[in-house]
Amino acid sequence: MSENKFIGAPVSRIEGALKVMGKAPYAAEFPVKNISYGFPVQSTIAAGEITAIDTSEAEKQPGVIRIITHENALKLPAGPPVTNANRMTRANPVLQNNKVLFFGQYIGLVVAETYEQARYAARLVKVTYKAEKPRINFDAFAAEAYKPEVINAGYPTDTSWGNVADALKQADVVLNETYDTPIEHHHPMEPHTSIVLFEGDQLTIYEATQMLEQTRQGVANTFNIPKENIKVLSPYIGGGFGSKLQPREHLLLTVMAAKMLNRPVKTVITRQMMQTNVGLRQHNRQKIRMGADRSGKLLALAHETVTHTAMNEEFVEQTGVISRMMYAVPNSLVTHRVFHTHIQVPRWTRAPGETPGSFALESAIDEMAFALKMDPVAFRIKNEPEKNPENGKPWASRSLIQCLQTGAEKFGWNKRKMEPRSHQQGRWLIGYGMSSASRGAPYREASARIKVSNKNKAVTAVVEMAATDIGTGSYTIIAQAAAEKLGLPLENIKVQIGDSSLPPTPGSGGSWGAGSYASAVAVVCEQLKAELRSKVNAQFIKGPSVADLMIAGNIKEYESTGTAKPSAGMANYAHFSFAAHFAEVWVDESLGIVKIPRFLTTVAAGTILNEKTARSQIMGGVVWGIGQAMTEESLLDDRYGNFVTRTLADYHVPVNLDVGKIDVHFLAEEDRIINQLGAKGVGELGITSVAAAIANAVFNATGKRIRQLPITPDKLL
Ligand code: MOS
């Protein structure tokens, strides 16, 4: 690993200057001739039917071109229901009937000559409803929860081994607690946006999307358009966090309008619509039962989640999966139950499953360690599993113990007193808390095309792939991998991504982007060099650079396309990234205020492709974890089903003053199984378990155990 010149180096983003200069075009910024503007009309009830829509006043307004509602919308093929199997490539068709299933649902699109005209006219559309009482309140409907067939990403709904009930009876110390995490929203900086343009039967889409191929397939499936006729462009993206993983309804509305009007249409949704129309992380209620013997051996762990989904679609976050693999437990039960509400359908939100699940599990582990009078680091190490307890597969790599030990040392964990309220400075109660973190490290097939050219012995390369950079650094790590494997200077590499017509990749999601992209680049570079070698017939002993080969053979242009995929043996191993988090909190008990001056995390995620962008990923995850712990909560009015937290003024994300020093340490870790470069994901690892580390520190400071996030002042007073 240390022989690498470019891979791993803390290279600044190669597109950074363009972004700072405003020269990196985002999806809403492409100039398109004869463009018109769409603005959605939203329902003002959460449940019921539209009985009449009066668009006459709106239609009279200057600039209005067309108002599309279910009464005049293009009829779309009904298609199969959206399920786990097709969710990424299918969106629920829009405007196909008069039913309202959640507050803020798109019930129309006003198209006008300008954005302001469309937005103004949308307010003048008069809608009459037959409203029903919406199903909103969690407690009122949780008892209806049923067992879904399967949960998100295809994980089994329930797993069990041993006998939890019997083991709990035999345990010396037993814990039985419930943890609640509220509805949270993604809120990337860039709102969702589409520009749609038909030229004959060719469809061009500029879209803020994490996944080009899936967006293309989704539009193809929903409108019955051959996918070969669709091109999706998304060169720069202002964050996604999962909300941009699939084609969303604003895109379907825009495609429909462009088709009906035979004119390009642009739709940019508002920050308020990002609360109601592009997914959310749902409220999870998690019941944990845990038993241990006096020596600190875990005997039993049950993790049972109840959650909500929409009326018309079942999405169940895999909240309990972390409890299936984190600790060596001889008796285990992990279940998921779900009920229907008139709340928009939940969606993947950064580290789906692990983010809420780790709050419950890692809080409970801390509670158990305290009950046993054991140090929580030692308690975790004592219950480290040798193999994945769920299926007996060996870990491709698992360096959690090293993360815990290194982190504890760097943080100064030995200064912590186990007894709460034992560290005070003036009016501040000081506490230390920690947690273990893990996130699945998937790796997926990806393709790349590499073109090399030799102009007067100046050899440069272009890497082309249908990849995306959602702000994570894909451009940069792709260039680093190419420079490394081709033996060219970094500035001689050009990266072309964000275009669905390029060789396919799995896109940016599930923490698989970086490893999949970079491995594809590495494999195609090797392939290209091998092809050049046989062409040139050069007798290099070893390691010729592409420049040597091109110059030796006097080759002007050469290109190669190829694919990297998971090895046949990969499935025989368990693949996860790991980290240990340490938090210091200061609590002012009289005001209920919590400060987090210091957070330290040690990460083991295989080969780190870029020390700087990976660090930013982890820091971003920690910042969101601080938000999850302290401020973030989407609140609904049970009577009407509307979100009362509608903007960033009421949905509080952490600001600079909320975030203290964040220390990120990467441990050297070798993983020869996961992929060619040994790179595991970091994108979602950073947020996992952060809230637990903070809640555990708050307990250590105050003696108060907060099991309902966020830890707002009212809960501490
Ligand atoms: Mo992620 S929730 O797969 O963007």
PDB file of C-alpha atoms in Angstrom, residues 268-528:
ATOM      1  CA  VAL A 268     -36.563  23.032  -9.362  1.00  0.00           C
ATOM      2  CA  ILE A 269     -38.251  22.097  -6.122  1.00  0.00           C
ATOM      3  CA  THR A 270     -38.276  24.264  -3.024  1.00  0.00           C
ATOM      4  CA  ARG A 271     -36.630  23.587   0.330  1.00  0.00           C
ATOM      5  CA  GLN A 272     -40.133  23.014   1.739  1.00  0.00           C
ATOM      6  CA  MET A 273     -40.810  20.338  -0.905  1.00  0.00           C
ATOM      7  CA  MET A 274     -37.635  18.624   0.216  1.00  0.00           C
ATOM      8  CA  GLN A 275     -39.454  18.006   3.469  1.00  0.00           C
ATOM      9  CA  THR A 276     -42.529  16.512   1.805  1.00  0.00           C
ATOM     10  CA  ASN A 277     -41.587  14.944  -1.529  1.00  0.00           C
ATOM     11  CA  VAL A 278     -38.148  13.371  -1.682  1.00  0.00           C
ATOM     12  CA  GLY A 279     -38.160  10.810   1.097  1.00  0.00           C
ATOM     13  CA  LEU A 280     -37.233  10.800   4.764  1.00  0.00           C
ATOM     14  CA  ARG A 281     -35.861   8.564   7.458  1.00  0.00           C
ATOM     15  CA  GLN A 282     -38.869   7.368   9.373  1.00  0.00           C
ATOM     16  CA  HIS A 283     -39.454   7.202  13.098  1.00  0.00           C
ATOM     17  CA  ASN A 284     -38.036   3.930  14.444  1.00  0.00           C
ATOM     18  CA  ARG A 285     -39.051   2.514  17.796  1.00  0.00           C
ATOM     19  CA  GLN A 286     -36.511  -0.050  18.878  1.00  0.00           C
ATOM     20  CA  LYS A 287     -36.867  -2.380  21.803  1.00  0.00           C
ATOM     21  CA  ILE A 288     -33.639  -3.910  23.038  1.00  0.00           C
ATOM     22  CA  ARG A 289     -33.388  -6.787  25.457  1.00  0.00           C
ATOM     23  CA  MET A 290     -29.941  -7.853  26.517  1.00  0.00           C
ATOM     24  CA  GLY A 291     -28.531 -10.295  29.019  1.00  0.00           C
ATOM     25  CA  ALA A 292     -24.974 -10.836  30.266  1.00  0.00           C
ATOM     26  CA  ASP A 293     -23.219 -12.889  32.914  1.00  0.00           C
ATOM     27  CA  ARG A 294     -21.125 -11.361  35.711  1.00  0.00           C
ATOM     28  CA  SER A 295     -17.916 -11.791  33.765  1.00  0.00           C
ATOM     29  CA  GLY A 296     -19.277  -9.485  31.058  1.00  0.00           C
ATOM     30  CA  LYS A 297     -20.091 -12.137  28.464  1.00  0.00           C
ATOM     31  CA  LEU A 298     -23.172 -11.288  26.429  1.00  0.00           C
ATOM     32  CA  LEU A 299     -25.675 -14.141  26.566  1.00  0.00           C
ATOM     33  CA  ALA A 300     -28.618 -12.729  24.653  1.00  0.00           C
ATOM     34  CA  LEU A 301     -29.554  -9.811  22.433  1.00  0.00           C
ATOM     35  CA  ALA A 302     -33.007  -9.034  21.037  1.00  0.00           C
ATOM     36  CA  HIS A 303     -33.492  -5.992  18.808  1.00  0.00           C
ATOM     37  CA  GLU A 304     -37.094  -5.436  17.708  1.00  0.00           C
ATOM     38  CA  THR A 305     -38.035  -2.454  15.550  1.00  0.00           C
ATOM     39  CA  VAL A 306     -41.447  -0.993  14.786  1.00  0.00           C
ATOM     40  CA  THR A 307     -41.684   1.637  12.081  1.00  0.00           C
ATOM     41  CA  HIS A 308     -44.035   3.252   9.562  1.00  0.00           C
ATOM     42  CA  THR A 309     -44.362   3.360   5.821  1.00  0.00           C
ATOM     43  CA  ALA A 310     -46.686   5.039   3.298  1.00  0.00           C
ATOM     44  CA  MET A 311     -50.201   3.922   2.358  1.00  0.00           C
ATOM     45  CA  ASN A 312     -49.213   2.810  -1.139  1.00  0.00           C
ATOM     46  CA  GLU A 313     -45.690   1.536  -0.719  1.00  0.00           C
ATOM     47  CA  GLU A 314     -43.816  -0.579   1.765  1.00  0.00           C
ATOM     48  CA  PHE A 315     -40.311   0.593   2.625  1.00  0.00           C
ATOM     49  CA  VAL A 316     -38.773  -0.851   5.777  1.00  0.00           C
ATOM     50  CA  GLU A 317     -35.387   0.365   6.937  1.00  0.00           C
ATOM     51  CA  GLN A 318     -33.052  -2.483   7.957  1.00  0.00           C
ATOM     52  CA  THR A 319     -32.683  -0.968  11.425  1.00  0.00           C
ATOM     53  CA  GLY A 320     -31.718  -4.147  13.265  1.00  0.00           C
ATOM     54  CA  VAL A 321     -29.020  -5.474  10.924  1.00  0.00           C
ATOM     55  CA  ILE A 322     -26.169  -4.086  13.011  1.00  0.00           C
ATOM     56  CA  SER A 323     -27.295  -6.249  15.943  1.00  0.00           C
ATOM     57  CA  ARG A 324     -26.870  -9.336  13.783  1.00  0.00           C
ATOM     58  CA  MET A 325     -23.137  -8.853  13.251  1.00  0.00           C
ATOM     59  CA  MET A 326     -21.626  -6.598  15.883  1.00  0.00           C
ATOM     60  CA  TYR A 327     -21.214  -8.845  18.944  1.00  0.00           C
ATOM     61  CA  ALA A 328     -20.704 -12.488  19.727  1.00  0.00           C
ATOM     62  CA  VAL A 329     -24.109 -13.438  21.109  1.00  0.00           C
ATOM     63  CA  PRO A 330     -25.147 -17.071  21.447  1.00  0.00           C
ATOM     64  CA  ASN A 331     -28.851 -16.154  21.568  1.00  0.00           C
ATOM     65  CA  SER A 332     -30.180 -13.577  19.132  1.00  0.00           C
ATOM     66  CA  LEU A 333     -33.482 -12.220  17.870  1.00  0.00           C
ATOM     67  CA  VAL A 334     -33.769  -9.344  15.385  1.00  0.00           C
ATOM     68  CA  THR A 335     -37.162  -8.392  13.971  1.00  0.00           C
ATOM     69  CA  HIS A 336     -38.798  -5.605  11.929  1.00  0.00           C
ATOM     70  CA  ARG A 337     -42.491  -4.634  11.896  1.00  0.00           C
ATOM     71  CA  VAL A 338     -44.198  -1.875   9.933  1.00  0.00           C
ATOM     72  CA  PHE A 339     -47.532  -0.068   9.700  1.00  0.00           C
ATOM     73  CA  HIS A 340     -49.116   2.247   7.143  1.00  0.00           C
ATOM     74  CA  THR A 341     -49.534   5.979   7.611  1.00  0.00           C
ATOM     75  CA  HIS A 342     -50.445   9.014   5.549  1.00  0.00           C
ATOM     76  CA  ILE A 343     -46.825  10.142   5.594  1.00  0.00           C
ATOM     77  CA  GLN A 344     -44.748  10.113   2.418  1.00  0.00           C
ATOM     78  CA  VAL A 345     -42.837   6.925   1.802  1.00  0.00           C
ATOM     79  CA  PRO A 346     -39.545   6.691   3.721  1.00  0.00           C
ATOM     80  CA  ARG A 347     -36.354   6.286   1.788  1.00  0.00           C
ATOM     81  CA  TRP A 348     -32.710   5.398   2.087  1.00  0.00           C
ATOM     82  CA  THR A 349     -31.051   7.972   4.308  1.00  0.00           C
ATOM     83  CA  ARG A 350     -27.297   7.957   4.949  1.00  0.00           C
ATOM     84  CA  ALA A 351     -26.390   4.541   6.357  1.00  0.00           C
ATOM     85  CA  PRO A 352     -29.908   3.118   6.195  1.00  0.00           C
ATOM     86  CA  GLY A 353     -30.259   0.655   9.055  1.00  0.00           C
ATOM     87  CA  GLU A 354     -27.046   1.329  10.912  1.00  0.00           C
ATOM     88  CA  THR A 355     -27.737   4.986  11.709  1.00  0.00           C
ATOM     89  CA  PRO A 356     -30.819   4.478  13.904  1.00  0.00           C
ATOM     90  CA  GLY A 357     -29.968   0.874  14.773  1.00  0.00           C
ATOM     91  CA  SER A 358     -26.568   1.766  16.184  1.00  0.00           C
ATOM     92  CA  PHE A 359     -28.092   4.418  18.430  1.00  0.00           C
ATOM     93  CA  ALA A 360     -30.182   1.762  20.152  1.00  0.00           C
ATOM     94  CA  LEU A 361     -27.563  -0.981  20.182  1.00  0.00           C
ATOM     95  CA  GLU A 362     -24.584   1.140  21.240  1.00  0.00           C
ATOM     96  CA  SER A 363     -26.609   2.959  23.911  1.00  0.00           C
ATOM     97  CA  ALA A 364     -27.770  -0.386  25.285  1.00  0.00           C
ATOM     98  CA  ILE A 365     -24.224  -1.765  25.280  1.00  0.00           C
ATOM     99  CA  ASP A 366     -23.145   1.271  27.308  1.00  0.00           C
ATOM    100  CA  GLU A 367     -26.027   0.739  29.735  1.00  0.00           C
ATOM    101  CA  MET A 368     -25.080  -2.896  30.132  1.00  0.00           C
ATOM    102  CA  ALA A 369     -21.397  -2.096  30.688  1.00  0.00           C
ATOM    103  CA  PHE A 370     -22.412   0.394  33.380  1.00  0.00           C
ATOM    104  CA  ALA A 371     -24.691  -2.147  35.055  1.00  0.00           C
ATOM    105  CA  LEU A 372     -21.813  -4.644  35.042  1.00  0.00           C
ATOM    106  CA  LYS A 373     -19.408  -1.955  36.325  1.00  0.00           C
ATOM    107  CA  MET A 374     -17.194  -2.658  33.341  1.00  0.00           C
ATOM    108  CA  ASP A 375     -15.348  -0.206  31.174  1.00  0.00           C
ATOM    109  CA  PRO A 376     -17.380   0.060  27.935  1.00  0.00           C
ATOM    110  CA  VAL A 377     -14.267  -0.366  25.754  1.00  0.00           C
ATOM    111  CA  ALA A 378     -13.276  -3.528  27.620  1.00  0.00           C
ATOM    112  CA  PHE A 379     -16.867  -4.800  27.502  1.00  0.00           C
ATOM    113  CA  ARG A 380     -16.935  -4.429  23.725  1.00  0.00           C
ATOM    114  CA  ILE A 381     -13.573  -6.121  23.260  1.00  0.00           C
ATOM    115  CA  LYS A 382     -14.700  -9.014  25.457  1.00  0.00           C
ATOM    116  CA  ASN A 383     -17.670  -9.621  23.152  1.00  0.00           C
ATOM    117  CA  GLU A 384     -15.853  -9.294  19.840  1.00  0.00           C
ATOM    118  CA  PRO A 385     -16.975 -12.068  17.463  1.00  0.00           C
ATOM    119  CA  GLU A 386     -14.392 -14.133  15.614  1.00  0.00           C
ATOM    120  CA  LYS A 387     -16.695 -14.649  12.640  1.00  0.00           C
ATOM    121  CA  ASN A 388     -19.923 -13.015  11.527  1.00  0.00           C
ATOM    122  CA  PRO A 389     -22.343 -14.438  14.126  1.00  0.00           C
ATOM    123  CA  GLU A 390     -25.234 -14.285  11.662  1.00  0.00           C
ATOM    124  CA  ASN A 391     -23.819 -16.715   9.121  1.00  0.00           C
ATOM    125  CA  GLY A 392     -20.423 -17.900  10.325  1.00  0.00           C
ATOM    126  CA  LYS A 393     -18.596 -16.206   7.454  1.00  0.00           C
ATOM    127  CA  PRO A 394     -15.060 -15.023   8.185  1.00  0.00           C
ATOM    128  CA  TRP A 395     -14.467 -11.274   8.132  1.00  0.00           C
ATOM    129  CA  ALA A 396     -12.659 -10.150   4.991  1.00  0.00           C
ATOM    130  CA  SER A 397     -11.165  -7.645   7.418  1.00  0.00           C
ATOM    131  CA  ARG A 398     -12.277  -6.416  10.837  1.00  0.00           C
ATOM    132  CA  SER A 399      -9.996  -4.172  12.839  1.00  0.00           C
ATOM    133  CA  LEU A 400     -12.499  -2.961  15.408  1.00  0.00           C
ATOM    134  CA  ILE A 401     -10.349  -3.881  18.414  1.00  0.00           C
ATOM    135  CA  GLN A 402      -7.462  -1.841  16.990  1.00  0.00           C
ATOM    136  CA  CYS A 403      -9.881   1.046  16.407  1.00  0.00           C
ATOM    137  CA  LEU A 404     -11.057   0.847  20.025  1.00  0.00           C
ATOM    138  CA  GLN A 405      -7.573   0.627  21.502  1.00  0.00           C
ATOM    139  CA  THR A 406      -6.004   3.295  19.315  1.00  0.00           C
ATOM    140  CA  GLY A 407      -8.972   5.596  19.761  1.00  0.00           C
ATOM    141  CA  ALA A 408      -9.014   5.187  23.526  1.00  0.00           C
ATOM    142  CA  GLU A 409      -5.338   6.013  23.714  1.00  0.00           C
ATOM    143  CA  LYS A 410      -5.491   9.049  21.429  1.00  0.00           C
ATOM    144  CA  PHE A 411      -8.596  10.386  23.171  1.00  0.00           C
ATOM    145  CA  GLY A 412      -7.279   9.941  26.700  1.00  0.00           C
ATOM    146  CA  TRP A 413     -10.089   7.562  27.650  1.00  0.00           C
ATOM    147  CA  ASN A 414      -8.205   6.448  30.778  1.00  0.00           C
ATOM    148  CA  LYS A 415      -9.020   9.837  32.348  1.00  0.00           C
ATOM    149  CA  ARG A 416     -12.723   8.972  32.325  1.00  0.00           C
ATOM    150  CA  LYS A 417     -14.419   8.099  35.602  1.00  0.00           C
ATOM    151  CA  MET A 418     -17.118   5.484  35.346  1.00  0.00           C
ATOM    152  CA  GLU A 419     -19.320   7.154  37.937  1.00  0.00           C
ATOM    153  CA  PRO A 420     -21.555   9.825  36.351  1.00  0.00           C
ATOM    154  CA  ARG A 421     -21.334  13.414  37.604  1.00  0.00           C
ATOM    155  CA  SER A 422     -17.784  12.946  38.782  1.00  0.00           C
ATOM    156  CA  HIS A 423     -16.219  15.597  36.579  1.00  0.00           C
ATOM    157  CA  GLN A 424     -17.361  19.188  36.964  1.00  0.00           C
ATOM    158  CA  GLN A 425     -15.956  22.555  35.980  1.00  0.00           C
ATOM    159  CA  GLY A 426     -17.920  25.556  37.173  1.00  0.00           C
ATOM    160  CA  ARG A 427     -21.480  25.077  35.994  1.00  0.00           C
ATOM    161  CA  TRP A 428     -20.477  22.476  33.404  1.00  0.00           C
ATOM    162  CA  LEU A 429     -20.775  18.746  33.941  1.00  0.00           C
ATOM    163  CA  ILE A 430     -18.195  17.008  31.768  1.00  0.00           C
ATOM    164  CA  GLY A 431     -18.683  13.517  30.371  1.00  0.00           C
ATOM    165  CA  TYR A 432     -16.893  11.061  28.110  1.00  0.00           C
ATOM    166  CA  GLY A 433     -18.730   8.542  25.953  1.00  0.00           C
ATOM    167  CA  MET A 434     -17.822   6.134  23.227  1.00  0.00           C
ATOM    168  CA  SER A 435     -19.326   3.683  20.774  1.00  0.00           C
ATOM    169  CA  SER A 436     -18.324   1.139  18.164  1.00  0.00           C
ATOM    170  CA  ALA A 437     -19.408   1.739  14.590  1.00  0.00           C
ATOM    171  CA  SER A 438     -19.849  -0.497  11.598  1.00  0.00           C
ATOM    172  CA  ARG A 439     -21.345  -0.176   8.170  1.00  0.00           C
ATOM    173  CA  GLY A 440     -21.713  -2.793   5.453  1.00  0.00           C
ATOM    174  CA  ALA A 441     -19.002  -2.454   2.797  1.00  0.00           C
ATOM    175  CA  PRO A 442     -20.604  -3.480  -0.462  1.00  0.00           C
ATOM    176  CA  TYR A 443     -18.652  -3.559  -3.704  1.00  0.00           C
ATOM    177  CA  ARG A 444     -20.249  -3.646  -7.136  1.00  0.00           C
ATOM    178  CA  GLU A 445     -19.477  -4.227 -10.760  1.00  0.00           C
ATOM    179  CA  ALA A 446     -18.404  -1.097 -12.656  1.00  0.00           C
ATOM    180  CA  SER A 447     -17.024  -0.340 -16.098  1.00  0.00           C
ATOM    181  CA  ALA A 448     -14.688   2.279 -17.481  1.00  0.00           C
ATOM    182  CA  ARG A 449     -13.247   3.375 -20.812  1.00  0.00           C
ATOM    183  CA  ILE A 450      -9.750   4.754 -20.852  1.00  0.00           C
ATOM    184  CA  LYS A 451      -8.378   6.678 -23.800  1.00  0.00           C
ATOM    185  CA  VAL A 452      -4.695   7.495 -23.990  1.00  0.00           C
ATOM    186  CA  SER A 453      -3.121   9.822 -26.479  1.00  0.00           C
ATOM    187  CA  ASN A 454       0.453  10.662 -27.330  1.00  0.00           C
ATOM    188  CA  LYS A 455       1.026  14.095 -28.807  1.00  0.00           C
ATOM    189  CA  ASN A 456       4.733  14.645 -29.433  1.00  0.00           C
ATOM    190  CA  LYS A 457       5.542  12.293 -26.581  1.00  0.00           C
ATOM    191  CA  ALA A 458       3.220  14.127 -24.184  1.00  0.00           C
ATOM    192  CA  VAL A 459       1.007  11.271 -23.036  1.00  0.00           C
ATOM    193  CA  THR A 460      -2.365  12.025 -21.458  1.00  0.00           C
ATOM    194  CA  ALA A 461      -5.413   9.945 -20.581  1.00  0.00           C
ATOM    195  CA  VAL A 462      -9.161  10.403 -20.376  1.00  0.00           C
ATOM    196  CA  VAL A 463     -11.207   8.175 -18.070  1.00  0.00           C
ATOM    197  CA  GLU A 464     -14.865   7.845 -18.993  1.00  0.00           C
ATOM    198  CA  MET A 465     -17.506   6.244 -16.818  1.00  0.00           C
ATOM    199  CA  ALA A 466     -21.180   6.773 -15.982  1.00  0.00           C
ATOM    200  CA  ALA A 467     -20.235   7.565 -12.411  1.00  0.00           C
ATOM    201  CA  THR A 468     -21.375  10.443 -10.210  1.00  0.00           C
ATOM    202  CA  ASP A 469     -19.684  12.739  -7.724  1.00  0.00           C
ATOM    203  CA  ILE A 470     -22.207  13.866  -5.143  1.00  0.00           C
ATOM    204  CA  GLY A 471     -19.590  15.993  -3.443  1.00  0.00           C
ATOM    205  CA  THR A 472     -17.653  13.027  -2.134  1.00  0.00           C
ATOM    206  CA  GLY A 473     -14.562  13.219  -4.350  1.00  0.00           C
ATOM    207  CA  SER A 474     -15.264  10.683  -7.125  1.00  0.00           C
ATOM    208  CA  TYR A 475     -13.544  12.820  -9.775  1.00  0.00           C
ATOM    209  CA  THR A 476     -10.410  12.944  -7.700  1.00  0.00           C
ATOM    210  CA  ILE A 477     -10.131   9.306  -6.668  1.00  0.00           C
ATOM    211  CA  ILE A 478     -10.814   8.192 -10.259  1.00  0.00           C
ATOM    212  CA  ALA A 479      -7.959  10.414 -11.454  1.00  0.00           C
ATOM    213  CA  GLN A 480      -5.681   9.135  -8.671  1.00  0.00           C
ATOM    214  CA  ALA A 481      -6.351   5.490  -9.552  1.00  0.00           C
ATOM    215  CA  ALA A 482      -5.688   6.175 -13.240  1.00  0.00           C
ATOM    216  CA  ALA A 483      -2.486   8.147 -12.567  1.00  0.00           C
ATOM    217  CA  GLU A 484      -1.270   5.367 -10.283  1.00  0.00           C
ATOM    218  CA  LYS A 485      -1.920   2.511 -12.669  1.00  0.00           C
ATOM    219  CA  LEU A 486      -0.940   4.272 -15.884  1.00  0.00           C
ATOM    220  CA  GLY A 487       2.182   5.813 -14.400  1.00  0.00           C
ATOM    221  CA  LEU A 488       1.202   9.298 -15.539  1.00  0.00           C
ATOM    222  CA  PRO A 489       1.225  12.567 -13.619  1.00  0.00           C
ATOM    223  CA  LEU A 490      -2.125  13.399 -12.047  1.00  0.00           C
ATOM    224  CA  GLU A 491      -2.586  16.508 -14.153  1.00  0.00           C
ATOM    225  CA  ASN A 492      -2.357  14.403 -17.329  1.00  0.00           C
ATOM    226  CA  ILE A 493      -5.575  12.588 -16.409  1.00  0.00           C
ATOM    227  CA  LYS A 494      -8.960  13.946 -17.436  1.00  0.00           C
ATOM    228  CA  VAL A 495     -12.068  12.472 -15.813  1.00  0.00           C
ATOM    229  CA  GLN A 496     -15.338  12.428 -17.678  1.00  0.00           C
ATOM    230  CA  ILE A 497     -18.300  11.243 -15.584  1.00  0.00           C
ATOM    231  CA  GLY A 498     -21.941  12.226 -14.996  1.00  0.00           C
ATOM    232  CA  ASP A 499     -23.204  10.990 -18.377  1.00  0.00           C
ATOM    233  CA  SER A 500     -25.353   7.851 -18.683  1.00  0.00           C
ATOM    234  CA  SER A 501     -24.050   7.102 -22.192  1.00  0.00           C
ATOM    235  CA  LEU A 502     -20.594   6.291 -20.773  1.00  0.00           C
ATOM    236  CA  PRO A 503     -19.699   2.773 -19.509  1.00  0.00           C
ATOM    237  CA  PRO A 504     -22.083   1.847 -16.674  1.00  0.00           C
ATOM    238  CA  THR A 505     -21.333   1.940 -12.957  1.00  0.00           C
ATOM    239  CA  PRO A 506     -23.499   1.350  -9.882  1.00  0.00           C
ATOM    240  CA  GLY A 507     -23.521   5.091  -9.095  1.00  0.00           C
ATOM    241  CA  SER A 508     -22.881   6.714  -5.734  1.00  0.00           C
ATOM    242  CA  GLY A 509     -24.798   4.992  -2.957  1.00  0.00           C
ATOM    243  CA  GLY A 510     -24.512   2.479  -0.186  1.00  0.00           C
ATOM    244  CA  SER A 511     -20.847   3.447   0.346  1.00  0.00           C
ATOM    245  CA  TRP A 512     -19.883   1.406  -2.722  1.00  0.00           C
ATOM    246  CA  GLY A 513     -19.096   4.284  -5.106  1.00  0.00           C
ATOM    247  CA  ALA A 514     -15.426   4.992  -4.455  1.00  0.00           C
ATOM    248  CA  GLY A 515     -14.257   1.373  -4.208  1.00  0.00           C
ATOM    249  CA  SER A 516     -16.251   0.325  -7.266  1.00  0.00           C
ATOM    250  CA  TYR A 517     -15.145   3.256  -9.428  1.00  0.00           C
ATOM    251  CA  ALA A 518     -11.483   3.095  -8.472  1.00  0.00           C
ATOM    252  CA  SER A 519     -11.309  -0.693  -8.874  1.00  0.00           C
ATOM    253  CA  ALA A 520     -12.816  -0.443 -12.351  1.00  0.00           C
ATOM    254  CA  VAL A 521     -10.239   2.169 -13.281  1.00  0.00           C
ATOM    255  CA  ALA A 522      -7.414   0.033 -11.911  1.00  0.00           C
ATOM    256  CA  VAL A 523      -8.560  -3.072 -13.777  1.00  0.00           C
ATOM    257  CA  VAL A 524      -9.045  -1.267 -17.093  1.00  0.00           C
ATOM    258  CA  CYS A 525      -5.655   0.436 -16.775  1.00  0.00           C
ATOM    259  CA  GLU A 526      -3.987  -2.953 -16.334  1.00  0.00           C
ATOM    260  CA  GLN A 527      -5.965  -4.298 -19.275  1.00  0.00           C
ATOM    261  CA  LEU A 528      -5.003  -1.335 -21.436  1.00  0.00           C
TER     262      LEU A 528
END
